[in-house]
Coordinates of C-alpha atoms in Angstrom, one line a residue:
M1 CA 20.6 -49.2 -15.7
E2 CA 19.4 -47.8 -12.0
T3 CA 21.8 -44.4 -12.3
L4 CA 19.8 -44.1 -15.4
R5 CA 16.4 -44.5 -13.4
N6 CA 17.9 -42.7 -10.6
H7 CA 18.1 -39.6 -12.7
I8 CA 15.3 -39.8 -15.1
L9 CA 12.4 -40.6 -12.4
P10 CA 13.1 -37.0 -10.9
G11 CA 13.3 -35.0 -14.1
L12 CA 9.5 -36.6 -14.9
V13 CA 8.4 -35.6 -11.7
V14 CA 9.7 -32.3 -11.9
T15 CA 7.9 -32.1 -15.1
L16 CA 4.7 -33.8 -14.0
I17 CA 4.3 -30.7 -11.4
L18 CA 5.6 -27.8 -14.0
L19 CA 2.9 -28.9 -16.4
T20 CA -0.1 -29.7 -13.8
S21 CA 1.1 -25.6 -12.7
Y22 CA 0.4 -25.1 -16.3
V23 CA -2.8 -26.5 -16.9
T24 CA -4.2 -25.6 -13.5
A25 CA -3.0 -21.6 -14.0
E26 CA -5.7 -19.6 -15.8
T27 CA -6.1 -16.3 -17.6
H28 CA -8.2 -14.1 -16.2
Y29 CA -9.6 -11.4 -18.4
H30 CA -11.2 -8.3 -17.4
Q31 CA -12.8 -4.8 -18.5
F32 CA -12.3 -1.5 -15.8
V33 CA -14.2 1.3 -17.4
V34 CA -13.2 4.3 -15.4
Q35 CA -16.1 6.2 -15.0
A36 CA -18.2 8.8 -13.0
K37 CA -20.5 8.1 -11.2
T38 CA -23.6 9.9 -8.6
V39 CA -23.6 8.7 -5.0
Q40 CA -25.1 9.5 -1.8
R41 CA -22.8 9.8 1.5
L42 CA -23.1 12.0 4.4
C43 CA -26.7 13.4 3.5
K44 CA -25.3 14.6 0.6
T45 CA -25.3 13.7 -3.5
R46 CA -21.7 14.3 -5.4
N47 CA -20.3 12.9 -8.6
I48 CA -17.2 10.5 -7.8
I49 CA -14.6 8.5 -10.2
T50 CA -15.5 4.8 -10.4
V51 CA -14.5 1.5 -11.5
N52 CA -17.8 0.3 -13.7
G53 CA -20.0 2.4 -11.4
Q54 CA -18.5 0.4 -8.8
F55 CA -17.5 2.2 -5.0
P56 CA -15.4 -0.1 -4.1
G57 CA -14.3 -1.0 -7.8
P58 CA -14.6 -4.8 -8.8
T59 CA -12.6 -7.6 -6.2
L60 CA -10.6 -9.5 -7.9
D61 CA -10.2 -13.1 -7.4
V62 CA -7.0 -15.4 -9.0
R63 CA -4.9 -17.7 -7.5
N64 CA -1.2 -18.1 -7.8
G65 CA 0.3 -18.6 -11.1
D66 CA -2.5 -17.4 -12.5
T67 CA -2.2 -14.5 -15.3
L68 CA -4.5 -11.5 -15.9
V69 CA -5.4 -9.5 -19.0
I70 CA -7.0 -6.2 -17.2
K71 CA -8.0 -3.5 -20.1
V72 CA -8.8 0.1 -19.3
L73 CA -11.4 2.3 -20.7
N74 CA -10.9 5.7 -19.4
N75 CA -14.9 7.0 -19.7
A76 CA -13.8 9.8 -16.9
R77 CA -12.7 13.1 -17.9
Y78 CA -9.1 13.1 -15.7
N79 CA -5.9 11.2 -17.0
I80 CA -5.6 7.9 -14.9
T81 CA -3.6 4.6 -14.2
I82 CA -3.8 1.7 -12.7
H83 CA -1.7 0.1 -9.9
W84 CA -2.0 -3.9 -8.8
H85 CA -0.4 -2.8 -5.3
G86 CA 2.1 -5.6 -3.8
I87 CA 2.3 -7.4 -6.9
R88 CA 6.2 -8.2 -7.9
Q89 CA 5.7 -7.6 -11.8
M90 CA 8.6 -9.9 -12.7
R91 CA 9.6 -9.1 -15.6
T92 CA 6.5 -6.9 -16.3
P93 CA 7.2 -3.9 -15.0
W94 CA 5.1 -1.4 -17.8
A95 CA 2.1 -2.9 -16.0
D96 CA 2.9 -1.4 -12.2
G97 CA 0.6 1.8 -12.8
P98 CA 2.6 4.6 -10.7
E99 CA 1.5 7.6 -13.7
F100 CA 4.9 8.9 -15.2
V101 CA 7.0 7.0 -13.6
T102 CA 5.9 3.3 -15.5
Q103 CA 3.8 4.6 -18.0
C104 CA 2.0 7.9 -19.2
P105 CA -1.4 8.4 -17.8
I106 CA -4.4 7.0 -20.1
Q107 CA -6.1 9.9 -21.5
P108 CA -9.6 10.4 -21.4
G109 CA -11.5 8.3 -23.6
A110 CA -8.0 5.8 -24.2
T111 CA -7.6 2.6 -23.6
Y112 CA -4.5 0.5 -22.0
T113 CA -4.1 -3.5 -21.2
Y114 CA -2.4 -4.5 -18.3
R115 CA -0.8 -7.6 -18.8
Y116 CA 1.1 -9.7 -16.1
T117 CA 1.4 -13.5 -14.1
I118 CA 0.9 -14.1 -9.9
E119 CA 4.5 -15.3 -9.4
D120 CA 4.6 -17.3 -6.1
Q121 CA 2.2 -14.8 -4.5
E122 CA -0.8 -15.8 -1.6
G123 CA -3.2 -13.0 -0.1
T124 CA -4.7 -10.4 -0.1
L125 CA -3.2 -7.1 -2.4
W126 CA -5.6 -4.6 -3.8
W127 CA -5.5 -2.0 -7.0
H128 CA -6.1 1.8 -6.9
A129 CA -5.2 4.6 -9.5
H130 CA -2.0 6.0 -9.1
S131 CA -2.5 9.5 -10.6
R132 CA -2.8 12.1 -8.8
W133 CA -5.4 11.6 -5.8
L134 CA -8.0 10.2 -7.4
R135 CA -7.7 6.2 -5.7
A136 CA -9.7 8.2 -3.5
T137 CA -12.8 6.7 -4.7
V138 CA -10.3 4.2 -7.5
Y139 CA -9.6 1.3 -5.9
G140 CA -10.7 -2.4 -5.1
A141 CA -9.3 -6.3 -3.2
L142 CA -6.9 -8.2 -5.0
I143 CA -7.2 -11.6 -3.3
I144 CA -4.4 -14.4 -4.6
R145 CA -5.6 -17.7 -3.7
P146 CA -3.3 -20.8 -3.4
K147 CA -2.8 -23.2 -6.6
L148 CA -6.0 -25.8 -6.6
G149 CA -5.0 -28.6 -4.4
S150 CA -2.4 -26.2 -1.5
P151 CA -5.0 -25.0 1.2
Y152 CA -4.0 -22.2 3.7
P153 CA -1.2 -22.5 6.3
F154 CA -4.4 -21.6 9.2
P155 CA -7.5 -23.3 9.6
Q156 CA -10.0 -23.2 6.2
P157 CA -12.2 -20.4 7.5
K158 CA -16.0 -21.1 6.4
I159 CA -16.2 -16.9 5.4
E160 CA -13.6 -14.7 3.6
F161 CA -15.2 -11.3 3.6
P162 CA -12.7 -8.7 2.6
V163 CA -12.4 -5.1 5.1
V164 CA -12.0 -2.5 2.8
L165 CA -10.9 0.9 5.1
G166 CA -10.9 4.5 3.1
E167 CA -12.0 8.2 3.1
W168 CA -14.6 10.4 2.5
W169 CA -14.5 13.9 1.5
N170 CA -17.6 15.7 0.7
S171 CA -15.9 17.8 -1.8
N172 CA -14.3 16.9 -5.2
I173 CA -11.0 15.5 -4.1
L174 CA -9.3 17.2 -7.0
D175 CA -10.4 20.3 -5.9
T176 CA -8.8 19.2 -2.7
M177 CA -5.7 18.9 -4.3
R178 CA -5.5 21.6 -6.1
Q179 CA -6.7 24.2 -3.1
A180 CA -3.7 22.3 -1.2
V181 CA -1.7 23.2 -4.5
F182 CA -1.9 26.5 -4.5
T183 CA -1.7 27.5 -1.1
G184 CA 1.2 25.0 -0.3
A185 CA -0.9 24.7 2.8
A186 CA -2.2 20.9 4.5
P187 CA -4.9 19.7 2.4
N188 CA -9.1 19.3 4.7
V189 CA -9.3 16.2 6.2
S190 CA -11.9 14.0 5.4
N191 CA -15.2 14.2 6.5
A192 CA -15.4 10.4 6.6
Y193 CA -14.0 6.8 6.9
T194 CA -15.4 4.4 5.6
I195 CA -15.7 0.6 5.5
N196 CA -16.5 -1.1 1.9
G197 CA -17.3 2.3 0.7
Q198 CA -20.2 3.1 3.4
P199 CA -19.1 5.3 7.0
G200 CA -22.0 3.3 9.1
D201 CA -24.1 3.8 11.6
L202 CA -22.2 6.8 13.5
Y203 CA -22.7 9.4 10.7
G204 CA -25.5 10.6 9.3
C205 CA -28.0 9.3 6.5
S206 CA -25.5 6.3 6.8
R207 CA -27.2 3.7 8.8
Q208 CA -29.8 2.4 6.5
D209 CA -26.5 0.9 4.4
T210 CA -23.8 0.5 6.6
T211 CA -21.6 -2.7 5.5
R212 CA -23.1 -6.3 7.5
L213 CA -21.8 -9.4 7.6
S214 CA -23.5 -12.0 8.8
V215 CA -22.3 -16.0 10.4
S216 CA -23.2 -18.3 12.2
P217 CA -22.1 -19.8 15.8
G218 CA -18.6 -21.5 15.4
D219 CA -18.1 -19.8 11.8
T220 CA -14.5 -19.3 11.6
I221 CA -14.1 -15.8 9.4
L222 CA -11.4 -15.0 7.2
L223 CA -11.0 -11.0 7.4
R224 CA -9.1 -9.4 4.8
V225 CA -8.3 -6.0 6.0
I226 CA -6.6 -3.5 3.3
N227 CA -6.1 0.1 3.8
A228 CA -7.3 2.4 1.1
A229 CA -6.9 5.6 3.0
L230 CA -5.6 8.2 0.9
N231 CA -3.8 10.1 3.7
Q232 CA -4.1 8.2 7.1
Q233 CA -3.0 5.2 9.3
L234 CA -6.1 3.4 11.0
F235 CA -6.8 1.2 14.1
F236 CA -9.3 -1.7 13.3
T237 CA -11.0 -3.8 15.6
V238 CA -14.5 -6.3 16.0
A239 CA -16.6 -6.0 19.7
N240 CA -15.7 -8.8 21.8
H241 CA -13.7 -10.6 19.3
R242 CA -10.4 -11.8 19.1
L243 CA -8.3 -11.3 16.1
T244 CA -5.9 -13.9 15.0
V245 CA -3.2 -12.3 12.5
V246 CA -2.3 -14.6 9.4
A247 CA -0.7 -12.8 6.6
A248 CA 0.3 -9.5 6.2
D249 CA 0.9 -7.9 2.3
A250 CA 0.1 -10.9 1.1
V251 CA 3.0 -12.9 3.3
Y252 CA 2.2 -15.0 5.9
S253 CA 3.6 -15.0 9.3
K254 CA 3.7 -16.4 12.6
A255 CA 0.1 -16.3 13.8
F256 CA -0.5 -14.3 16.9
A257 CA -3.7 -13.0 18.8
T258 CA -4.7 -9.5 19.2
N259 CA -7.3 -6.6 19.9
V260 CA -6.5 -4.4 17.9
I261 CA -4.2 -3.9 14.5
M262 CA -3.2 -1.1 12.7
V263 CA -3.3 -0.5 9.5
G264 CA -1.2 1.9 7.2
P265 CA -2.4 3.0 3.7
G266 CA -1.2 0.8 1.3
Q267 CA -0.8 -2.1 3.9
T268 CA -2.8 -5.3 4.6
T269 CA -3.9 -7.1 7.1
D270 CA -5.5 -11.3 7.2
V271 CA -7.0 -11.8 10.4
L272 CA -9.1 -15.5 11.8
L273 CA -12.2 -14.3 13.4
T274 CA -14.2 -17.2 15.6
A275 CA -17.9 -16.0 15.9
D276 CA -17.6 -17.7 20.1
Q277 CA -19.7 -15.0 22.1
N278 CA -23.1 -14.1 22.6
P279 CA -25.5 -14.6 19.1
G280 CA -26.1 -10.5 18.9
R281 CA -24.1 -7.9 17.2
Y282 CA -20.9 -6.3 17.4
Y283 CA -19.5 -3.5 15.3
M284 CA -16.4 -3.1 13.4
A285 CA -15.0 0.1 13.2
A286 CA -12.0 1.8 12.3
R287 CA -10.8 5.3 13.7
A288 CA -7.5 7.0 13.2
Y289 CA -4.0 6.7 14.3
A290 CA -2.4 9.4 13.8
S291 CA 1.2 10.3 14.8
P292 CA 1.9 14.1 13.6
K293 CA 1.7 16.8 16.8
N294 CA -0.8 19.0 16.3
A295 CA -1.7 18.4 12.9
P296 CA -5.4 18.0 12.2
F297 CA -7.1 15.2 11.4
D298 CA -10.3 13.3 10.8
N299 CA -11.1 12.1 14.2
T300 CA -14.7 10.2 13.5
T301 CA -15.3 6.3 13.6
T302 CA -16.4 4.4 11.1
T303 CA -18.4 1.1 11.3
A304 CA -19.3 -2.5 9.8
I305 CA -22.0 -4.4 11.8
L306 CA -20.8 -8.5 12.6
E307 CA -24.3 -9.9 13.2
Y308 CA -25.4 -13.3 14.4
K309 CA -28.0 -15.0 12.4
S310 CA -29.9 -15.8 14.9
A311 CA -30.0 -13.0 17.1
S312 CA -33.3 -11.8 16.7
C313 CA -34.8 -8.0 16.8
T314 CA -36.9 -7.3 20.3
G315 CA -36.7 -4.1 19.7
R316 CA -40.1 -1.8 18.4
N317 CA -41.4 -3.2 15.0
G318 CA -39.3 -5.3 15.1
A319 CA -36.4 -3.1 15.2
C320 CA -32.6 -4.2 16.2
S321 CA -30.9 -2.9 19.6
R322 CA -28.0 -1.1 18.2
P323 CA -24.4 -3.4 18.1
I324 CA -21.7 -3.5 21.1
L325 CA -18.9 -1.0 20.4
P326 CA -15.6 -1.3 20.9
R327 CA -13.0 0.4 22.2
L328 CA -10.4 1.7 20.4
P329 CA -7.1 3.1 21.1
A330 CA -6.2 7.0 21.4
Y331 CA -5.4 8.5 18.0
N332 CA -2.2 8.9 19.5
D333 CA -1.4 5.5 21.4
T334 CA 2.1 4.6 20.0
N335 CA 3.0 2.2 22.2
T336 CA -0.3 -0.4 20.7
V337 CA 0.9 0.4 17.1
T338 CA 4.5 -0.8 18.6
A339 CA 3.1 -3.7 20.6
F340 CA 1.7 -5.0 17.2
S341 CA 4.1 -4.1 14.8
T342 CA 7.1 -6.2 16.5
Q343 CA 4.4 -9.2 16.8
L344 CA 4.4 -9.9 13.0
K345 CA 7.3 -12.0 12.3
S346 CA 8.2 -15.0 9.1
P347 CA 6.2 -18.4 9.7
S348 CA 9.9 -20.1 9.6
K349 CA 13.3 -19.2 8.8
A350 CA 13.8 -16.5 6.2
E351 CA 15.9 -16.1 3.6
V352 CA 17.5 -12.6 4.9
P353 CA 20.4 -11.3 2.6
L354 CA 23.4 -11.4 4.6
K355 CA 26.5 -9.7 2.8
I356 CA 25.7 -6.5 1.8
D357 CA 26.5 -4.6 -1.5
E358 CA 24.2 -1.6 -1.0
N359 CA 23.6 0.1 1.8
S360 CA 21.9 3.1 2.0
F361 CA 20.3 5.5 4.8
F362 CA 17.6 7.5 3.8
T363 CA 16.0 10.4 5.9
V364 CA 12.5 11.0 5.3
G365 CA 9.6 13.7 6.0
L366 CA 8.6 17.0 6.0
G367 CA 10.2 20.1 5.3
F368 CA 9.2 24.2 4.1
V369 CA 9.9 26.3 0.8
F370 CA 10.7 29.6 1.9
C371 CA 8.3 32.3 0.3
N372 CA 7.0 35.6 0.0
P373 CA 4.0 36.0 2.2
G374 CA 0.6 35.7 0.4
P375 CA -2.1 32.9 -1.2
R376 CA 1.0 30.6 -2.6
C377 CA 2.5 30.9 1.1
Q378 CA -0.3 29.6 3.3
G379 CA 1.5 26.9 5.3
P380 CA 3.5 26.9 9.0
N381 CA 5.3 30.5 9.2
N382 CA 4.3 32.1 5.9
T383 CA 6.1 28.9 4.1
R384 CA 4.8 26.2 1.4
F385 CA 4.9 22.3 2.9
A386 CA 7.3 19.9 0.9
A387 CA 8.8 16.1 1.5
S388 CA 12.3 14.7 0.9
M389 CA 14.4 11.5 1.1
N390 CA 17.9 12.6 1.8
N391 CA 16.5 16.3 1.3
V392 CA 15.5 15.9 -2.3
S393 CA 12.2 16.5 -2.9
F394 CA 10.9 14.2 -5.2
V395 CA 9.9 15.8 -9.2
L396 CA 7.9 13.7 -11.8
P397 CA 8.2 13.9 -15.2
R398 CA 5.9 15.1 -18.1
R399 CA 6.9 14.4 -21.3
T400 CA 7.8 10.9 -20.9
S401 CA 7.7 7.7 -17.9
L402 CA 10.4 7.4 -16.0
L403 CA 10.8 3.9 -17.1
Q404 CA 10.6 4.7 -20.7
A405 CA 13.2 7.1 -20.4
Y406 CA 15.6 4.4 -19.0
F407 CA 14.5 1.3 -21.7
Q408 CA 14.8 3.8 -24.6
K409 CA 17.8 6.0 -23.8
I410 CA 16.5 8.8 -23.0
P411 CA 18.6 11.7 -21.9
G412 CA 17.9 14.7 -19.7
I413 CA 14.9 13.0 -18.5
Y414 CA 16.2 12.1 -14.7
T415 CA 19.8 11.9 -12.9
T416 CA 21.2 8.3 -11.0
D417 CA 22.9 10.5 -8.6
F418 CA 20.1 10.4 -5.7
P419 CA 22.5 10.5 -2.2
P420 CA 22.7 7.3 -0.6
I421 CA 23.6 9.1 2.8
P422 CA 22.2 12.2 3.6
P423 CA 24.3 15.3 2.3
V424 CA 24.1 16.5 5.7
K425 CA 24.5 14.6 9.1
F426 CA 21.7 15.7 11.8
D427 CA 19.7 15.2 14.8
Y428 CA 17.4 14.0 13.0
T429 CA 14.7 13.6 15.7
G430 CA 15.6 16.8 17.6
N431 CA 15.4 20.3 16.7
V432 CA 16.5 20.7 13.4
S433 CA 18.5 24.3 12.0
R434 CA 16.2 26.2 10.1
A435 CA 18.6 26.5 6.8
L436 CA 17.8 22.2 7.0
W437 CA 13.8 22.5 5.7
Q438 CA 14.1 23.4 2.4
P439 CA 15.0 20.2 0.6
S440 CA 16.2 20.5 -3.0
F441 CA 14.0 19.3 -6.2
G442 CA 14.7 17.1 -9.0
T443 CA 14.6 13.6 -10.7
K444 CA 17.0 11.6 -9.3
L445 CA 17.3 7.8 -9.0
Y446 CA 20.0 5.6 -7.8
K447 CA 21.1 2.7 -9.9
L448 CA 21.3 -0.7 -8.7
K449 CA 23.1 -3.4 -9.8
F450 CA 21.1 -6.5 -10.7
G451 CA 21.3 -9.1 -8.0
S452 CA 23.0 -7.4 -5.6
S453 CA 21.4 -7.2 -1.5
V454 CA 20.6 -4.0 -0.8
Q455 CA 19.9 -2.8 3.1
I456 CA 18.2 0.7 3.4
V457 CA 18.2 2.4 6.5
L458 CA 15.2 4.9 7.2
Q459 CA 15.0 7.6 9.3
D460 CA 11.7 10.0 10.4
T461 CA 12.7 13.4 10.4
S462 CA 10.8 16.2 13.1
I463 CA 11.5 19.1 10.7
F464 CA 8.0 19.6 11.0
S465 CA 6.9 17.4 13.4
T466 CA 8.2 13.2 14.0
E467 CA 5.2 11.1 11.8
D468 CA 4.4 7.5 11.0
H469 CA 5.3 6.7 6.9
P470 CA 4.0 4.7 5.7
I471 CA 7.1 4.0 2.7
H472 CA 6.0 1.5 -0.2
L473 CA 8.3 -0.5 -2.9
H474 CA 7.3 -1.2 -5.6
G475 CA 8.0 -4.1 -8.0
Y476 CA 9.6 -5.7 -4.5
H477 CA 8.5 -7.5 -1.3
F478 CA 11.0 -6.6 1.4
Y479 CA 12.6 -8.1 5.3
V480 CA 12.1 -5.5 7.7
V481 CA 14.9 -6.3 10.3
G482 CA 15.0 -3.8 12.5
Q483 CA 12.9 -0.3 14.0
G484 CA 13.4 1.7 16.8
F485 CA 13.0 5.0 18.2
G486 CA 15.2 8.0 17.9
N487 CA 18.1 8.5 16.0
F488 CA 18.7 4.9 14.4
N489 CA 22.9 4.0 15.8
P490 CA 25.1 1.6 13.3
G491 CA 26.8 0.9 16.5
T492 CA 24.4 -0.8 18.6
D493 CA 21.1 -1.1 17.0
T494 CA 22.3 -3.7 14.3
A495 CA 22.9 -6.4 17.2
N496 CA 19.1 -6.2 17.0
F497 CA 18.4 -7.2 14.1
N498 CA 15.7 -10.2 13.6
L499 CA 18.1 -12.1 10.9
N500 CA 16.1 -15.3 11.7
D501 CA 12.3 -14.6 11.1
P502 CA 10.7 -11.0 10.6
P503 CA 8.0 -9.9 8.3
Q504 CA 7.9 -9.5 4.4
R505 CA 6.1 -6.7 3.4
N506 CA 5.7 -4.5 0.6
T507 CA 4.9 -1.3 2.9
I508 CA 6.2 -0.5 5.8
D509 CA 5.4 1.7 8.7
V510 CA 8.7 4.3 9.9
P511 CA 8.1 4.5 13.0
V512 CA 7.1 8.1 14.2
G513 CA 10.3 9.4 15.9
G514 CA 12.2 6.1 15.0
W515 CA 13.6 4.2 12.1
A516 CA 13.5 0.7 10.2
V517 CA 15.9 -1.1 8.4
I518 CA 14.4 -3.4 5.3
R519 CA 16.4 -5.6 3.1
F520 CA 16.0 -7.0 -0.5
V521 CA 17.8 -8.4 -3.3
A522 CA 17.5 -6.2 -6.3
D523 CA 16.6 -9.5 -8.8
N524 CA 13.7 -7.3 -10.6
P525 CA 15.0 -5.3 -13.3
G526 CA 13.1 -2.0 -14.7
V527 CA 12.6 1.4 -12.3
W528 CA 10.5 1.0 -9.2
L529 CA 9.3 4.1 -7.5
F530 CA 9.9 4.1 -3.3
H531 CA 7.3 6.4 -1.7
C532 CA 5.2 7.6 1.6
H533 CA 1.8 6.3 0.6
I534 CA 0.1 8.5 2.0
D535 CA -0.9 10.5 -1.2
T536 CA -0.3 14.6 0.3
H537 CA 3.1 13.7 1.1
L538 CA 4.3 12.1 -2.4
T539 CA 2.7 15.0 -3.8
W540 CA 5.1 17.5 -1.8
G541 CA 8.0 15.0 -3.5
L542 CA 8.9 12.1 -0.3
G543 CA 9.3 9.6 -3.2
M544 CA 12.5 8.8 -5.5
A545 CA 12.8 5.6 -7.9
F546 CA 15.3 2.8 -8.2
E547 CA 16.9 2.3 -11.7
V548 CA 17.9 -1.8 -11.1
E549 CA 19.6 -2.8 -14.2
N550 CA 18.5 -5.8 -16.8
G551 CA 20.0 -9.2 -15.6
V552 CA 21.6 -12.2 -18.0
G553 CA 19.7 -14.5 -19.7
E554 CA 15.8 -14.9 -20.4
L555 CA 14.5 -15.0 -16.5
Q556 CA 16.0 -11.7 -15.7
T557 CA 15.4 -9.1 -18.4
M558 CA 12.3 -7.1 -18.3
E559 CA 10.1 -7.4 -21.8
P560 CA 9.7 -4.5 -23.9
P561 CA 6.7 -1.8 -23.7
P562 CA 3.3 -3.1 -25.0
A563 CA 2.3 -1.5 -28.1
D564 CA -0.6 0.5 -26.8
L565 CA 1.5 2.2 -24.0
P566 CA -0.1 5.4 -23.7
R567 CA 1.8 8.6 -24.7
C568 CA 2.4 11.8 -22.7

């Protein structure tokens, strides 16, 4: 009897836990109407594409374990898809969203419903358009709270505040894209950066609408910082206040204090701030971290205002004094970036894959296409810009999506011969022979066996310039076991890998003129995009995709395509 009781009671406990989790999980239904809206910024009036007329778009606030059902109605004049950045999409790759990868775009007047469940994820993520450059204005926060009854693993904040960093163009962003694609040159840089859609006090015609956060002395504030910028890494800080980093990319981290953070496009960072300064008004501010040499960039600063409720406005007619402006790092301060990134670690011992089944080496960077001088050849030295991984410039299909081709076994859409190592070895961060400037073009995927342990070395290159590249993996998060500068040396650099408590990310900034090594287990079947999250670079071909085969058993196999999946 005692033995029987010992077997039954643990089973009942597990069952009760599962039932409790099931009962408390919710299904959230939303409708996203993609539509044009007239807005005013920087003394100008223009139309932008929005969701539900909001810029930024709606914040999704859910809990770990919840399910989302989001019907997207496209009332705009452009094709659109929506990507739920950082959501693992376990067995639901049809909901991931990148155009021509997991779906064909939603055409004007059409609808598509995204359905997915949050599985073992907590923290700050975001959603955005993944169709051409429409994410310049189509984006919003996605906040995942712990399950009911589960606390944060840090002091409970009194205030939670999303800080969504973005870029703003006075021109139509698709016209900017078309011009760059036509000329082969770099696109025009943005006219401003934004915090929650507003440029802030330092830009013309912007002061009245500057984003504001009111606090009381002693308040603990959780700032959920998201870099939604199209093309730019950004420094972020708050005047006179220390920031305590507690999470990145919706994964908790060991807490550490800092004055400034750097957030690459696609990345998120959660920081705690205590309102412990003299009551007053303080700027939150962001400006560019621009690593490539001699490349133009938007050298402006966006601001929001942290204001203490007890601070009086003693100026003329009750006007408020100017907030205190923080000191931000220089635009090329790689030392500050390195000091920040090396402090990110998992809060406890991590389950890092130790036995590697797939060991790959990917070069990432820009290149050139040689062409005859003329209007379509306006890149450096009469070339067109290109970008590649392992010298393959990624070309998206147009008559179906990669996932449909994989699932329905449609031939002729892609091949699975993406090179696991560079076709030619060279001095990656030194002077590169002109013969290596021009990549090949193709739709090549890398096939991974389900359950395999994968290691990828990401190596920056210097064909145009060394540069910090934010590389994002769809459908997964991964451990960053090592980073460094120069050319990766497997004989010496592997000895310094952190296999104890490395951070987990979904987007890794490969250091300028350096390398990063990531590891993950291929446990999510489907076709998953792996690309630079600078949209200009993706347009030029800086990406590839993994084909992860189906596993065995119900929990490992992907779901079939939904009935309303858009057609090309």
